[in-house]
Amino acid sequence: MTFDVARVRADFPILSREVNGHPLVYLDSANTSQKPAQVIKAMRLHNERHNGNVSRSVHTLGTEATSAYEDARGKVAAFVGATNPDEIVFTKNSTEAINLVAHSLGQHLALKPGDEIVISEMEHHSNIVPWQLLCERTGATLRWFGVTDEGRLAPDDTLINERTKIVSVVHMSNVLGTINDVSGIVARAHEVGALVMLDCSQSVPHLPVDVQTLGADFIAFTGHKMLGPTGIGVLWGRYGLLSVMPPFLAGGSMIETVTMNGTTYAPPPARFEAGTPPIAEAVGLGAAVDYLNALGMEAIHQHEQDITAYALKTLADVPGVRIFGPSTPEGRGGTLSFGVDGVHPHDVGQILDALGVEVRVGHHCAKPTCVRFGVPAMTRASFYLYTTTDEIDALARGLDQVRKVFG
Amino acid sequence: MMLDGLYQEIILDHYKHPHGRGLRDPFDGEAHHVNPTCGDEITVRVAAASGEFSDISYDGLGCSISQASASVLYELLSGRTASEAAGIHDAFVALMQGRGQVEPDEDVLGDGIAFAGVAKFPARVKCALLPWMAFQDAAARAGVDVSVAPEVKA
């Protein structure tokens, strides 16, 4: 079956708009993806027909809303290969999912001075700062993998050792596009008794991800990068671990019983979903999963590989452009950061925007990655299932314009 | 094309050939400001012992707008008294926060009028103001108050 990108694009209403008098060329899906009509419609239908609060109402609307919310949990679980829907915790975003683990697992493991947490130099700030804070609270030490010139994790045989308690690394870099082969890290971590978290915010939307194959203990990802709405993220964790971890946020829905003298907690996932959850957002995310499944993640990944290969080749021919990260499509996804000689990324982004080409500029919430490559900021073009080779050509033409203005 | 308003030739000239760039001694106050959303950085030093800004020096990393703005600031405020500098500072901040509705006075702002177009790009107003806010802080540390401007909301 060939991937029909024109048919896919027809499902995304926003792709037909113009920006600054030019057809929209949306190359910022690593930041947030666009939503197909199917997702928008599912959320509207939920709000128009089935809105009620979940897990507490005996009335019909409450029952329908609860059933829709739990259906979405089941869809998300199946999407990442989780055998038990109760291993899926809905959060606000990936950031909250990582913070949840840093707090609750950190407390469960009773981290102390001498213990070590391992991350990497290519992490998003959301997979750095929660661990820095955990180290501050407990006296544990933060260590990290370096990054090679080619944008890969630098091997380090002694980094994960008997002092390591938690390893948390990114599955696919939001800056370099690198897809990390995490099997060795997971195996080594488990060998020394450490637990592994993977930030899958950029991988789950773009390639087939199966938690059984990955072998990690926790993964985090977010709805809005996978065609779903903002306001909903996902933590997957092994049930045996979630069930022994203390709560993170406290309030309604996460309790078993409350007296003025004390409280007992609900089992997961409710234990970690205090307060009214993002219900319509869960419905939207479920619809996004349906949409992705209908096309097939293998086919989506292949399409993005083709686009990435084309983009790498096209940008290599633009004078003064330097690509950060792997220079071939192998082991990398469709997120491409680059510099234009002598022009600040903000100026690159501004001129591209005037031509309707939407890219992200700045440090991409990954300042250490920028520092590793000796730049304060980068320009990033990121692709998805709706990206076309014509759009890559529009990017290249825009970069010619950049060189004209700043030449 | 709408970008003409943003990338005026004057701005590109100041970006490519900055005036007064580089940190110099002696100085009486220094401030380092960062734009956390984009990572642009600037350090501004002022020498103000004589009651006027006998030197303003700076160094930074950033986009054409922020770096050209620093060059224009140097041109406009060097050698000025505190009250003159405060008036010009006020006029520049007002221009930047005017959403494109403020008509700049060339007699006061000189090359700074080229930034009138920047005010129509809300995402870039912070870039233009970065050196000016750092200057205000550096002046305060040198004991000179140039903050007659209303509170900066950009």
XYZ file of C-alpha atoms in Angstrom, chain B residues 1-60:
60
model
C 6.560 42.324 1.467
C 5.692 42.818 5.122
C 9.204 41.979 6.319
C 10.464 45.276 4.907
C 9.074 46.914 8.038
C 11.117 44.619 10.247
C 14.428 44.319 8.475
C 15.076 47.958 7.636
C 18.395 48.621 5.959
C 19.418 50.661 9.035
C 18.863 47.648 11.282
C 20.805 45.311 9.014
C 23.639 47.873 8.857
C 23.852 48.113 12.641
C 23.747 44.303 12.857
C 26.525 43.774 10.331
C 28.630 46.730 11.512
C 27.839 47.296 15.192
C 28.911 50.552 16.809
C 30.712 50.541 20.147
C 30.609 46.780 20.559
C 32.923 45.057 23.051
C 33.171 45.358 26.844
C 35.404 48.170 28.070
C 36.970 49.416 31.307
C 36.507 51.420 33.419
C 32.830 51.018 34.228
C 30.589 51.764 37.195
C 27.734 49.347 36.581
C 27.229 46.130 34.632
C 24.182 43.988 33.913
C 23.711 40.692 32.090
C 20.267 40.002 30.670
C 18.932 36.871 29.030
C 15.808 36.312 26.997
C 14.819 32.892 28.375
C 12.509 32.082 25.486
C 15.208 32.297 22.834
C 18.472 32.291 24.788
C 19.658 35.678 23.527
C 22.140 37.253 25.930
C 23.644 40.672 26.427
C 26.038 42.271 28.892
C 25.961 46.057 29.180
C 28.468 48.219 31.060
C 28.102 51.912 31.811
C 30.677 54.436 32.934
C 28.761 57.237 34.627
C 31.089 58.665 37.267
C 30.958 62.143 35.759
C 27.168 62.354 35.910
C 26.864 61.498 32.236
C 27.242 58.238 30.371
C 30.824 58.742 29.258
C 30.890 55.197 27.887
C 28.418 52.426 27.279
C 29.917 49.126 26.185
C 28.273 45.817 25.462
C 28.701 42.313 24.164
C 26.101 39.740 23.351
